[in-house]
Amino acid sequence: MIQNVGRGFFLVALLIAACVYSLQDYQQDIKKGIDLEGGTELLYTIPTELIPAEQRSSVASDVKDVISRRFDSYGLKEISVAISGNNGLLIQLPGFDNDELERLKGQIERAGELNIHLVSTAEYKTTAVIAEIEAKMVERERALVAYNMMSAQQRALQDSPADLDRIVVYRPSTVDGLRGAPEVVENGKGLRVSGSYIQEASPTTDQTGGPAVGFTFGGAGSTLFANLTGENINRSLAIVLDGVAMSVATINDQIVGRGTISGNFTTEQVEDIVTILRAGSLPAKPKLESQQTVGAVLGKESIDRGTQAMVIGFLLVISFMLLYYRGAGLVANFSLLFNLLLVLTLLVIFRNTLTFPGMAGLLLTVGMAVDANILIFERIREELDRGKALPAAFQAGFQRAFWTIFDANLTTLLTAFVLFQFGTGAVKGFAVVLSIGIITSFFSSIYVSRLILTAMIRRNIIKKFSMVRLISKPNINFMSMRGVTRVISIVFLVLGVSFLFWRGSESLGIDFTGGTKLSVNLVRPTTERELRDLVADLPGTGDGTLKFEDLQVQSLGSTGTVDSSRYALKT
């Protein structure tokens, strides 16, 4: 049993108070996902003029991967990034405010190309020389476009346009839309280091204590950077991000492996630069074509039915625990509510976007916590049947159940770890939610339930465990059936895998295979259900000529689940 019950109750009360305070403090930051509330839809095109013809087919996919990493390194924002057509991106963002929306658009549209250049000497800083270099840069870009328009056979007969020995970059501007002062930097071999060698980027502070970006080179990049700085002491070095000289400083000594980007940044600007550097540079810079407000992916009817099902499921669980385990079930229900409070608080603190699958995951957490409590109570019942007194049965029951619960939670936690390590986007987000649920349910069932029951037993509030017993003395030799059950399990496993391969891509939804998006304009505002019925009655749907499998209906021009005259149909 827990020795210091008073201290334990103080800890639980402190956690409850902290959760309530946090939920009140963060209530404005609880964001609903695209599926529940809608948000903003951005359509981008990807210019491919500077990309060789044979590489263009994969450019959209490469850009999508980089932007996905920039948006959601931990999978908590639930931002949808999908390829549209041959060279387009369709991005849907939950209900962010205007400032955060502009930040996210900036992360999409920045190429993220970082290079470190040696600053050219004074003779290259005259107005005439700068104008000459700028003209050469324009000429080279045109030549590169023409070169990439050639066939592979034509390109094999001539060299690609050579890099310029020097290029013009610009200091940061204090006025939006205008360039800062020009700066000529060296661009030849050995006089610059590519940001592709950066191994890690993180927020730090500069010499004045202001926000800055720290970066570390890996492999050959560390050697190149050391050679560049060691051979050019007392000259200036420029750290250039997307053509802007973010930081220019004098080299006082050889620098090995690491550097700092400083420049009167705000904390948010540092976070954005770190995110971009970690995700990598874009092979092509997307161009915004359209922006519009969209409604919830799930219609009002679907959301209402799903919410109703989850509420009914939750009520059935707590009712069963109360009716079957009585007093102990009441304790288990309290630990369930405490667990939900912990999970919700942690998700809010982590700024997790609340989606419908996330809500279902919360209900799954309830089931995990209930399973642990049931195991504990049944172990206590077994010890009581052996003739032990209640305190001794309680102690032995918890000890016997502990390692079973621990093993089950540990294996699930390892699964969540694998999903987080190798997954992306929503998969990472699910892994985070799953991990939080496992840890909090383990704590609530093993510690909180035990704490309350310990106090009740010590104060003689519970003198016996009164529980319903459906089977008084089960005497089933399960081990004798292991051969039959193995065969049955293998048969079902083989059938399931075979059926999966037999169906092929038909088993995959639109998230995996892609599909078609249709925009429709109606003569009057219509509900989602009316539109679905209208689609179902279209000619050809009855005989299978026209199929709308896994149809998603999303309103355009407004958020939420209101009636609309403009919809997007996805199938």
Coordinates of C-alpha atoms in Angstrom, one line a residue:
M1 CA 0.0 0.0 0.0
I2 CA 0.9 3.6 -0.4
Q3 CA 2.6 4.8 2.9
N4 CA 1.9 8.5 2.9
V5 CA -1.7 8.9 1.7
G6 CA -2.0 12.5 2.6
R7 CA 1.0 13.5 0.4
G8 CA -0.5 11.4 -2.4
F9 CA -3.9 13.2 -2.2
F10 CA -2.0 16.6 -2.1
L11 CA -0.2 15.6 -5.3
V12 CA -3.5 14.6 -7.1
A13 CA -5.2 17.8 -6.0
L14 CA -2.2 19.8 -7.2
L15 CA -2.4 18.1 -10.6
I16 CA -6.1 18.7 -10.9
A17 CA -5.7 22.4 -10.0
A18 CA -2.8 22.7 -12.5
C19 CA -4.9 21.1 -15.2
V20 CA -7.9 23.3 -14.6
Y21 CA -5.7 26.4 -14.6
S22 CA -3.9 25.3 -17.8
L23 CA -7.2 24.6 -19.6
Q24 CA -8.5 28.1 -18.7
D25 CA -5.2 29.7 -19.6
Y26 CA -5.0 27.9 -23.0
Q27 CA -8.7 27.9 -23.9
Q28 CA -8.2 30.3 -26.7
D29 CA -5.5 28.1 -28.2
I30 CA -7.6 25.0 -28.6
K31 CA -7.8 24.6 -32.4
K32 CA -10.2 22.2 -34.2
G33 CA -9.0 20.4 -37.2
I34 CA -10.1 20.7 -40.8
D35 CA -12.4 17.8 -40.3
L36 CA -14.3 19.5 -37.5
E37 CA -14.3 23.2 -38.3
G38 CA -12.6 23.8 -41.6
G39 CA -10.0 26.5 -42.2
T40 CA -8.0 27.9 -45.1
E41 CA -7.2 26.3 -48.4
L42 CA -4.1 27.4 -50.4
L43 CA -3.5 26.4 -54.0
Y44 CA 0.2 26.7 -55.2
T45 CA 1.8 26.0 -58.5
I46 CA 5.4 24.9 -58.7
P47 CA 7.5 26.6 -61.4
T48 CA 9.7 24.0 -63.2
E49 CA 11.6 26.2 -65.6
L50 CA 14.8 25.8 -63.7
I51 CA 14.4 22.0 -63.3
P52 CA 15.7 19.5 -65.8
A53 CA 12.9 17.9 -67.8
E54 CA 13.6 14.4 -66.5
Q55 CA 13.4 15.6 -62.9
R56 CA 10.1 17.5 -63.2
S57 CA 7.8 14.6 -62.6
S58 CA 9.1 14.2 -59.0
V59 CA 9.4 17.9 -58.1
A60 CA 5.9 18.3 -56.7
S61 CA 6.4 15.2 -54.5
D62 CA 9.8 16.6 -53.3
V63 CA 8.4 20.0 -52.5
K64 CA 5.4 18.4 -50.7
D65 CA 7.8 16.4 -48.5
V66 CA 9.9 19.4 -47.5
I67 CA 6.8 21.6 -46.8
S68 CA 5.3 18.8 -44.7
R69 CA 8.4 18.6 -42.6
R70 CA 8.5 22.4 -42.2
F71 CA 4.9 22.5 -41.1
D72 CA 4.7 19.7 -38.7
S73 CA 7.9 18.1 -37.4
Y74 CA 5.9 16.6 -34.5
G75 CA 2.6 16.0 -36.3
L76 CA 0.5 18.2 -34.0
K77 CA -0.9 20.8 -36.4
E78 CA -2.9 18.4 -38.6
I79 CA -2.1 20.4 -41.8
S80 CA -3.0 18.7 -45.0
V81 CA -0.5 18.9 -48.0
A82 CA -1.5 17.1 -51.2
I83 CA -0.3 17.2 -54.8
S84 CA -2.8 18.8 -57.2
G85 CA -2.5 18.0 -60.9
N86 CA 1.1 17.7 -62.3
N87 CA 2.8 20.7 -60.6
G88 CA 0.4 22.0 -58.0
L89 CA 0.1 21.7 -54.2
L90 CA -3.2 21.9 -52.3
I91 CA -2.7 22.8 -48.7
Q92 CA -5.5 23.0 -46.1
L93 CA -4.8 24.6 -42.7
P94 CA -7.0 24.5 -39.6
G95 CA -8.4 27.7 -38.2
F96 CA -5.3 29.7 -37.6
D97 CA -5.5 33.5 -37.0
N98 CA -4.2 35.9 -39.7
D99 CA -0.8 36.4 -38.1
E100 CA -0.1 32.6 -37.8
L101 CA -1.5 32.0 -41.3
E102 CA 0.9 34.5 -42.7
R103 CA 3.8 32.8 -40.8
L104 CA 2.8 29.4 -42.3
K105 CA 2.6 30.9 -45.8
G106 CA 6.1 32.3 -45.3
Q107 CA 7.3 28.8 -44.5
I108 CA 5.8 27.5 -47.7
E109 CA 7.1 30.2 -50.0
R110 CA 10.7 30.5 -48.7
A111 CA 13.1 28.4 -50.7
G112 CA 15.2 27.8 -47.6
E113 CA 18.5 27.8 -49.4
L114 CA 21.4 28.7 -47.1
N115 CA 24.9 29.3 -48.2
I116 CA 28.0 30.9 -46.4
H117 CA 30.0 33.1 -48.7
L118 CA 33.2 35.0 -48.4
V119 CA 32.5 38.7 -48.9
S120 CA 34.2 40.2 -51.9
T121 CA 36.9 42.9 -51.5
A122 CA 36.2 46.7 -51.9
E123 CA 36.9 46.9 -55.6
Y124 CA 33.8 44.8 -56.3
K125 CA 31.4 47.1 -54.3
T126 CA 31.1 50.0 -56.8
T127 CA 27.7 50.7 -58.3
A128 CA 29.0 49.9 -61.8
V129 CA 30.4 46.5 -60.8
I130 CA 27.3 45.6 -58.9
A131 CA 25.1 46.4 -61.9
E132 CA 27.3 44.3 -64.1
I133 CA 27.1 41.3 -61.8
E134 CA 23.3 41.6 -61.5
A135 CA 23.1 41.6 -65.3
K136 CA 25.2 38.5 -65.5
M137 CA 22.9 36.8 -62.9
V138 CA 19.8 37.6 -65.0
E139 CA 21.6 36.3 -68.1
R140 CA 22.7 33.1 -66.4
E141 CA 19.1 32.4 -65.2
R142 CA 17.8 32.8 -68.7
A143 CA 20.5 30.5 -70.0
L144 CA 19.6 27.9 -67.3
V145 CA 15.9 28.0 -68.3
A146 CA 16.8 27.5 -71.9
Y147 CA 19.2 24.7 -71.1
N148 CA 16.6 22.9 -69.0
M149 CA 14.0 23.1 -71.8
M150 CA 16.3 21.0 -74.0
S151 CA 16.0 17.3 -74.3
A152 CA 18.4 15.0 -72.4
Q153 CA 20.2 14.2 -75.7
Q154 CA 20.7 17.9 -76.4
R155 CA 21.9 18.7 -72.9
A156 CA 24.4 15.9 -73.2
L157 CA 26.1 17.7 -76.1
Q158 CA 26.8 20.9 -74.1
D159 CA 27.7 22.0 -70.6
S160 CA 25.2 23.6 -68.3
P161 CA 25.6 27.4 -67.6
A162 CA 28.6 27.7 -65.2
D163 CA 28.2 29.3 -61.8
L164 CA 29.3 32.9 -61.6
D165 CA 32.5 33.7 -59.7
R166 CA 30.6 36.4 -57.7
I167 CA 26.9 37.1 -57.0
V168 CA 25.0 40.0 -55.5
V169 CA 23.0 39.4 -52.3
Y170 CA 21.1 42.0 -50.3
R171 CA 21.1 43.0 -46.6
P172 CA 17.7 42.6 -44.8
S173 CA 15.3 45.5 -45.5
T174 CA 13.3 47.3 -42.9
V175 CA 10.6 48.1 -45.5
D176 CA 8.4 45.3 -46.8
G177 CA 8.7 44.8 -50.6
L178 CA 12.0 46.6 -50.9
R179 CA 15.6 45.2 -51.0
G180 CA 18.2 46.2 -48.6
A181 CA 21.7 47.4 -49.4
P182 CA 23.5 45.1 -52.0
E183 CA 26.5 43.0 -51.0
V184 CA 28.9 41.3 -53.4
V185 CA 30.0 37.8 -52.3
E186 CA 32.4 35.2 -53.7
N187 CA 30.7 32.2 -55.3
G188 CA 33.6 30.2 -56.5
K189 CA 34.7 26.8 -55.3
G190 CA 36.3 26.9 -51.9
L191 CA 35.0 30.4 -51.2
R192 CA 31.5 29.3 -50.1
V193 CA 30.0 26.4 -48.1
S194 CA 26.5 25.0 -48.9
G195 CA 23.9 24.9 -46.2
S196 CA 23.1 21.3 -47.3
Y197 CA 26.0 20.3 -45.0
I198 CA 24.2 21.6 -41.9
Q199 CA 23.5 18.7 -39.6
E200 CA 21.5 20.5 -36.9
A201 CA 19.9 24.0 -36.4
S202 CA 18.6 25.3 -33.1
P203 CA 17.6 28.6 -31.4
T204 CA 20.4 30.3 -29.4
T205 CA 21.5 33.8 -28.4
D206 CA 24.0 36.1 -29.9
Q207 CA 26.7 38.1 -28.1
T208 CA 24.2 40.7 -27.0
G209 CA 21.8 38.1 -25.6
G210 CA 19.3 38.5 -28.5
P211 CA 17.6 35.6 -30.3
A212 CA 19.8 33.9 -32.9
V213 CA 20.1 30.7 -34.9
G214 CA 22.8 28.3 -34.2
F215 CA 23.9 25.6 -36.7
T216 CA 26.3 22.7 -36.8
F217 CA 28.0 21.3 -39.9
G218 CA 28.5 17.6 -40.3
G219 CA 30.9 15.5 -42.3
A220 CA 32.7 17.3 -45.1
G221 CA 30.9 20.5 -44.3
S222 CA 32.9 20.9 -41.1
T223 CA 36.2 20.6 -42.9
L224 CA 35.1 23.0 -45.7
F225 CA 34.0 25.6 -43.2
A226 CA 37.2 25.3 -41.2
N227 CA 39.3 25.7 -44.3
L228 CA 37.2 28.7 -45.5
T229 CA 37.5 30.6 -42.2
G230 CA 41.1 29.5 -41.5
E231 CA 42.4 30.8 -44.8
N232 CA 40.6 34.1 -44.7
I233 CA 41.2 35.6 -41.2
N234 CA 40.3 39.3 -41.0
R235 CA 38.0 39.1 -44.0
S236 CA 34.2 39.2 -43.8
L237 CA 31.9 36.2 -44.0
A238 CA 28.2 36.4 -45.1
I239 CA 25.5 33.9 -44.1
V240 CA 23.0 34.1 -47.0
L241 CA 19.4 32.7 -46.8
D242 CA 17.4 32.9 -49.9
G243 CA 19.5 35.7 -51.4
V244 CA 19.4 37.8 -48.2
A245 CA 22.7 38.4 -46.2
M246 CA 21.2 37.6 -42.8
S247 CA 24.5 38.1 -41.0
V248 CA 27.9 39.6 -42.0
A249 CA 30.8 39.4 -39.6
T250 CA 34.6 39.5 -39.6
I251 CA 36.6 36.3 -39.3
N252 CA 38.8 36.6 -36.2
D253 CA 39.9 33.0 -36.1
Q254 CA 39.3 29.6 -37.7
I255 CA 35.8 28.3 -36.9
V256 CA 35.3 24.5 -36.8
G257 CA 32.0 22.9 -37.3
R258 CA 29.5 25.5 -36.0
G259 CA 28.2 29.0 -36.5
T260 CA 25.5 31.5 -35.6
I261 CA 23.1 33.6 -37.6
S262 CA 22.2 36.9 -35.9
G263 CA 20.5 40.0 -37.1
N264 CA 17.9 41.6 -34.7
F265 CA 15.6 38.6 -35.0
T266 CA 12.4 38.1 -33.0
T267 CA 11.9 34.8 -31.3
E268 CA 9.3 33.8 -33.9
Q269 CA 11.6 34.6 -36.8
V270 CA 14.3 32.4 -35.2
E271 CA 11.8 29.6 -34.8
D272 CA 10.8 30.0 -38.5
I273 CA 14.4 29.9 -39.7
V274 CA 15.3 26.9 -37.6
T275 CA 12.2 25.1 -38.9
I276 CA 13.2 25.8 -42.5
L277 CA 16.8 24.8 -42.1
R278 CA 15.9 21.5 -40.4
A279 CA 13.4 20.6 -43.1
G280 CA 15.8 21.4 -46.0
S281 CA 15.6 23.6 -49.0
L282 CA 12.9 23.4 -51.7
P283 CA 13.9 22.3 -55.2
A284 CA 11.5 25.0 -56.6
K285 CA 9.8 27.9 -54.9
P286 CA 5.9 27.5 -54.9
K287 CA 3.8 30.4 -56.2
L288 CA 0.4 31.1 -54.5
E289 CA -2.4 30.9 -57.1
S290 CA -5.5 31.1 -54.8
Q291 CA -6.6 31.3 -51.2
Q292 CA -10.1 30.5 -49.9
T293 CA -12.0 29.6 -46.7
V294 CA -13.3 26.1 -46.5
G295 CA -15.7 24.3 -44.2
A296 CA -15.4 21.1 -42.2
V297 CA -14.4 18.0 -44.2
L298 CA -16.9 16.0 -42.1
G299 CA -20.5 17.3 -42.4
K300 CA -22.6 18.3 -39.4
E301 CA -24.5 15.0 -39.5
S302 CA -21.3 13.0 -39.5
I303 CA -19.9 15.0 -36.6
D304 CA -23.1 14.8 -34.6
R305 CA -23.4 11.1 -35.0
G306 CA -19.8 10.4 -34.2
T307 CA -19.9 12.6 -31.1
Q308 CA -23.1 10.9 -30.0
A309 CA -21.5 7.5 -30.5
M310 CA -18.5 8.5 -28.4
V311 CA -20.6 9.9 -25.6
I312 CA -22.8 6.8 -25.5
G313 CA -19.7 4.6 -25.5
F314 CA -18.2 6.5 -22.6
L315 CA -21.4 6.4 -20.6
L316 CA -21.7 2.6 -21.2
V317 CA -18.1 2.1 -20.0
I318 CA -18.5 4.0 -16.7
S319 CA -22.0 2.5 -16.2
F320 CA -20.6 -1.0 -16.5
M321 CA -17.8 -0.3 -14.1
L322 CA -20.2 1.1 -11.6
L323 CA -22.8 -1.7 -11.8
Y324 CA -20.3 -4.6 -12.0
Y325 CA -17.6 -3.5 -9.6
R326 CA -19.7 -1.1 -7.5
G327 CA -17.6 0.8 -5.0
A328 CA -14.3 -0.2 -6.7
G329 CA -16.0 0.8 -10.0
L330 CA -16.7 4.3 -8.6
V331 CA -13.0 4.7 -7.8
A332 CA -12.1 3.4 -11.3
N333 CA -14.5 6.0 -12.9
F334 CA -12.8 8.8 -10.9
S335 CA -9.4 7.7 -12.2
L336 CA -10.9 7.6 -15.7
L337 CA -12.0 11.2 -15.4
F338 CA -8.7 12.2 -13.9
N339 CA -6.9 10.5 -16.8
L340 CA -9.0 12.3 -19.4
L341 CA -8.3 15.6 -17.7
L342 CA -4.6 14.9 -17.8
V343 CA -4.6 13.9 -21.5
L344 CA -6.7 16.9 -22.5
T345 CA -4.4 19.3 -20.6
L346 CA -1.2 17.9 -22.1
L347 CA -2.7 18.0 -25.6
V348 CA -3.7 21.6 -25.1
I349 CA -0.2 22.6 -23.7
F350 CA 1.4 20.9 -26.7
R351 CA -0.9 22.9 -29.0
N352 CA -2.3 19.8 -30.5
T353 CA -5.0 20.4 -33.1
L354 CA -8.2 18.6 -32.0
T355 CA -9.5 16.3 -34.8
F356 CA -12.2 13.7 -34.9
P357 CA -9.7 10.8 -34.8
G358 CA -8.1 12.5 -31.9
M359 CA -11.4 12.6 -30.1
A360 CA -11.8 8.9 -30.8
G361 CA -8.3 8.4 -29.4
L362 CA -9.4 10.0 -26.2
L363 CA -12.1 7.4 -25.9
L364 CA -9.5 4.7 -26.7
T365 CA -7.5 6.0 -23.7
V366 CA -10.6 5.4 -21.6
G367 CA -10.7 1.8 -22.7
M368 CA -7.0 1.3 -21.9
A369 CA -7.4 2.7 -18.4
V370 CA -10.5 0.6 -17.8
D371 CA -8.6 -2.5 -18.8
A372 CA -5.9 -1.9 -16.2
N373 CA -8.5 -1.3 -13.5
I374 CA -10.4 -4.5 -14.3
L375 CA -7.2 -6.5 -14.2
I376 CA -6.4 -5.1 -10.8
F377 CA -9.9 -5.8 -9.4
E378 CA -9.9 -9.3 -10.7
R379 CA -6.5 -10.0 -9.2
I380 CA -7.8 -8.7 -5.8
R381 CA -10.9 -11.0 -6.1
E382 CA -8.6 -14.0 -6.7
E383 CA -6.6 -13.2 -3.6
L384 CA -9.8 -12.8 -1.5
D385 CA -11.0 -16.2 -2.8
R386 CA -7.7 -17.7 -1.4
G387 CA -8.8 -16.6 2.0
K388 CA -6.6 -13.5 2.5
A389 CA -7.8 -10.5 4.5
L390 CA -8.8 -7.4 2.5
P391 CA -5.5 -5.4 3.1
A392 CA -3.3 -8.4 2.2
A393 CA -5.5 -9.3 -0.9
F394 CA -5.4 -5.6 -2.0
Q395 CA -1.6 -5.5 -1.7
A396 CA -1.0 -8.9 -3.5
G397 CA -3.6 -8.1 -6.2
F398 CA -1.9 -4.8 -7.1
Q399 CA 1.6 -6.5 -7.1
R400 CA 0.4 -9.3 -9.4
A401 CA -1.4 -6.9 -11.8
F402 CA 1.4 -4.4 -11.9
W403 CA 3.9 -6.2 -14.2
T404 CA 1.1 -7.4 -16.6
I405 CA -0.1 -3.8 -17.0
F406 CA 3.5 -2.5 -17.2
D407 CA 4.4 -5.0 -20.0
A408 CA 1.2 -4.2 -22.0
N409 CA 1.8 -0.4 -21.8
L410 CA 5.5 -0.8 -22.6
T411 CA 4.9 -2.7 -25.8
T412 CA 2.3 -0.2 -26.9
L413 CA 4.7 2.7 -26.0
L414 CA 7.4 1.1 -28.1
T415 CA 5.0 0.9 -31.0
A416 CA 4.3 4.6 -30.6
F417 CA 8.0 5.3 -30.6
V418 CA 8.5 3.5 -33.9
L419 CA 5.5 5.4 -35.4
F420 CA 7.0 8.7 -34.2
Q421 CA 10.5 7.9 -35.5
F422 CA 9.5 6.7 -39.0
G423 CA 6.2 8.4 -39.5
T424 CA 5.4 11.8 -40.8
G425 CA 2.7 14.4 -40.2
A426 CA -0.6 12.9 -38.8
V427 CA 1.2 9.6 -38.0
K428 CA 3.6 11.4 -35.7
G429 CA 0.7 13.3 -34.2
F430 CA -1.1 10.0 -33.5
A431 CA 2.0 8.6 -31.9
V432 CA 2.3 11.6 -29.6
V433 CA -1.4 11.3 -28.5
L434 CA -1.0 7.5 -28.1
S435 CA 2.1 8.0 -25.9
I436 CA 0.5 10.6 -23.7
G437 CA -2.6 8.4 -23.3
I438 CA -0.5 5.4 -22.3
I439 CA 1.6 7.3 -19.7
T440 CA -1.4 9.0 -18.1
S441 CA -3.6 5.9 -18.1
F442 CA -0.8 3.9 -16.4
F443 CA -0.4 6.7 -13.8
S444 CA -4.1 7.0 -13.1
S445 CA -4.8 3.3 -12.8
I446 CA -1.7 2.3 -10.9
Y447 CA -1.3 5.3 -8.6
V448 CA -4.6 7.2 -8.4
S449 CA -6.9 4.2 -8.0
R450 CA -4.5 2.6 -5.6
L451 CA -4.3 5.8 -3.5
I452 CA -8.0 6.2 -3.1
L453 CA -8.6 2.5 -2.3
T454 CA -5.7 2.5 0.2
A455 CA -7.4 5.5 2.0
M456 CA -10.8 3.8 2.0
I457 CA -9.5 0.5 3.3
R458 CA -7.5 2.2 6.1
R459 CA -10.5 4.2 7.2
N460 CA -12.8 1.1 7.0
I461 CA -14.9 2.7 4.3
I462 CA -14.5 -0.5 2.3
K463 CA -14.7 -3.6 4.5
K464 CA -15.1 -6.0 1.6
F465 CA -14.9 -6.0 -2.2
S466 CA -18.5 -6.3 -3.3
M467 CA -18.5 -7.2 -7.0
V468 CA -20.8 -9.0 -9.4
R469 CA -19.6 -12.5 -10.2
L470 CA -21.0 -14.0 -13.5
I471 CA -19.0 -17.2 -13.2
S472 CA -18.4 -18.4 -9.7
K473 CA -15.6 -20.8 -10.1
P474 CA -14.4 -21.1 -13.7
N475 CA -12.6 -24.3 -14.4
I476 CA -11.6 -24.2 -18.1
N477 CA -8.3 -25.7 -19.2
F478 CA -7.4 -23.1 -21.8
M479 CA -3.9 -24.5 -22.4
S480 CA -5.4 -27.7 -23.6
M481 CA -6.9 -25.8 -26.5
R482 CA -3.7 -24.1 -27.6
G483 CA -3.2 -26.3 -30.6
V484 CA -6.7 -25.6 -32.0
T485 CA -6.5 -21.9 -31.3
R486 CA -3.1 -21.7 -33.0
V487 CA -4.5 -23.2 -36.2
I488 CA -7.5 -21.0 -36.1
S489 CA -5.3 -17.9 -35.6
I490 CA -3.0 -18.8 -38.5
V491 CA -6.0 -19.5 -40.8
F492 CA -7.6 -16.1 -40.1
L493 CA -4.2 -14.4 -40.4
V494 CA -3.5 -15.9 -43.8
L495 CA -7.1 -15.2 -45.0
G496 CA -6.8 -11.6 -43.9
V497 CA -3.4 -11.0 -45.6
S498 CA -4.6 -12.8 -48.8
F499 CA -7.8 -10.7 -48.9
L500 CA -5.7 -7.5 -48.5
F501 CA -3.4 -8.4 -51.5
W502 CA -6.4 -9.6 -53.5
R503 CA -8.2 -6.3 -53.2
G504 CA -5.0 -4.4 -53.9
S505 CA -5.4 -0.6 -54.2
E506 CA -9.1 -1.0 -53.5
S507 CA -8.2 -1.4 -49.8
L508 CA -6.6 2.0 -49.8
G509 CA -8.4 5.3 -49.2
I510 CA -8.0 8.7 -50.9
D511 CA -5.3 9.6 -48.5
F512 CA -3.0 6.9 -50.0
T513 CA -4.1 6.8 -53.6
G514 CA -5.1 10.3 -54.4
G515 CA -8.3 11.0 -56.3
T516 CA -10.5 13.7 -58.0
K517 CA -11.7 17.0 -56.7
L518 CA -14.8 18.6 -58.2
S519 CA -15.9 22.2 -57.3
V520 CA -19.7 22.7 -57.7
N521 CA -21.8 25.9 -57.5
L522 CA -25.4 25.5 -56.5
V523 CA -28.3 27.9 -57.2
R524 CA -29.2 28.0 -53.4
P525 CA -27.5 27.1 -50.1
T526 CA -27.8 23.4 -49.5
T527 CA -27.0 21.0 -46.7
E528 CA -24.3 18.4 -47.0
R529 CA -27.0 15.6 -46.7
E530 CA -29.0 17.1 -49.6
L531 CA -25.9 17.4 -51.8
R532 CA -25.0 13.7 -51.0
D533 CA -28.5 12.6 -52.0
L534 CA -28.3 14.7 -55.2
V535 CA -24.9 13.0 -56.1
A536 CA -26.3 9.6 -55.3
D537 CA -29.2 10.2 -57.8
L538 CA -26.9 11.3 -60.7
P539 CA -27.3 9.2 -63.9
G540 CA -24.8 6.3 -63.9
T541 CA -24.5 5.9 -60.2
G542 CA -27.1 3.2 -60.0
D543 CA -25.4 0.8 -62.5
G544 CA -21.8 1.6 -61.3
T545 CA -20.8 3.6 -64.4
L546 CA -20.2 6.6 -62.2
K547 CA -18.7 5.9 -58.8
F548 CA -18.2 8.2 -55.9
E549 CA -16.3 6.0 -53.5
D550 CA -15.4 7.4 -50.0
L551 CA -17.0 10.7 -51.0
Q552 CA -15.9 13.8 -49.0
V553 CA -18.0 16.9 -49.1
Q554 CA -16.5 20.2 -48.0
S555 CA -18.1 23.6 -48.2
L556 CA -16.2 26.5 -49.7
G557 CA -16.2 30.1 -48.6
S558 CA -17.1 29.6 -44.9
T559 CA -15.8 27.6 -42.0
G560 CA -17.7 25.2 -39.8
T561 CA -20.6 23.1 -41.0
V562 CA -23.1 25.8 -42.2
D563 CA -25.2 25.4 -45.4
S564 CA -23.4 26.6 -48.5
S565 CA -24.0 27.1 -52.2
R566 CA -20.3 26.2 -53.1
Y567 CA -18.9 22.8 -52.3
A568 CA -15.8 20.7 -53.1
L569 CA -16.4 17.0 -53.8
K570 CA -13.4 14.7 -53.2
T571 CA -13.4 11.0 -54.3

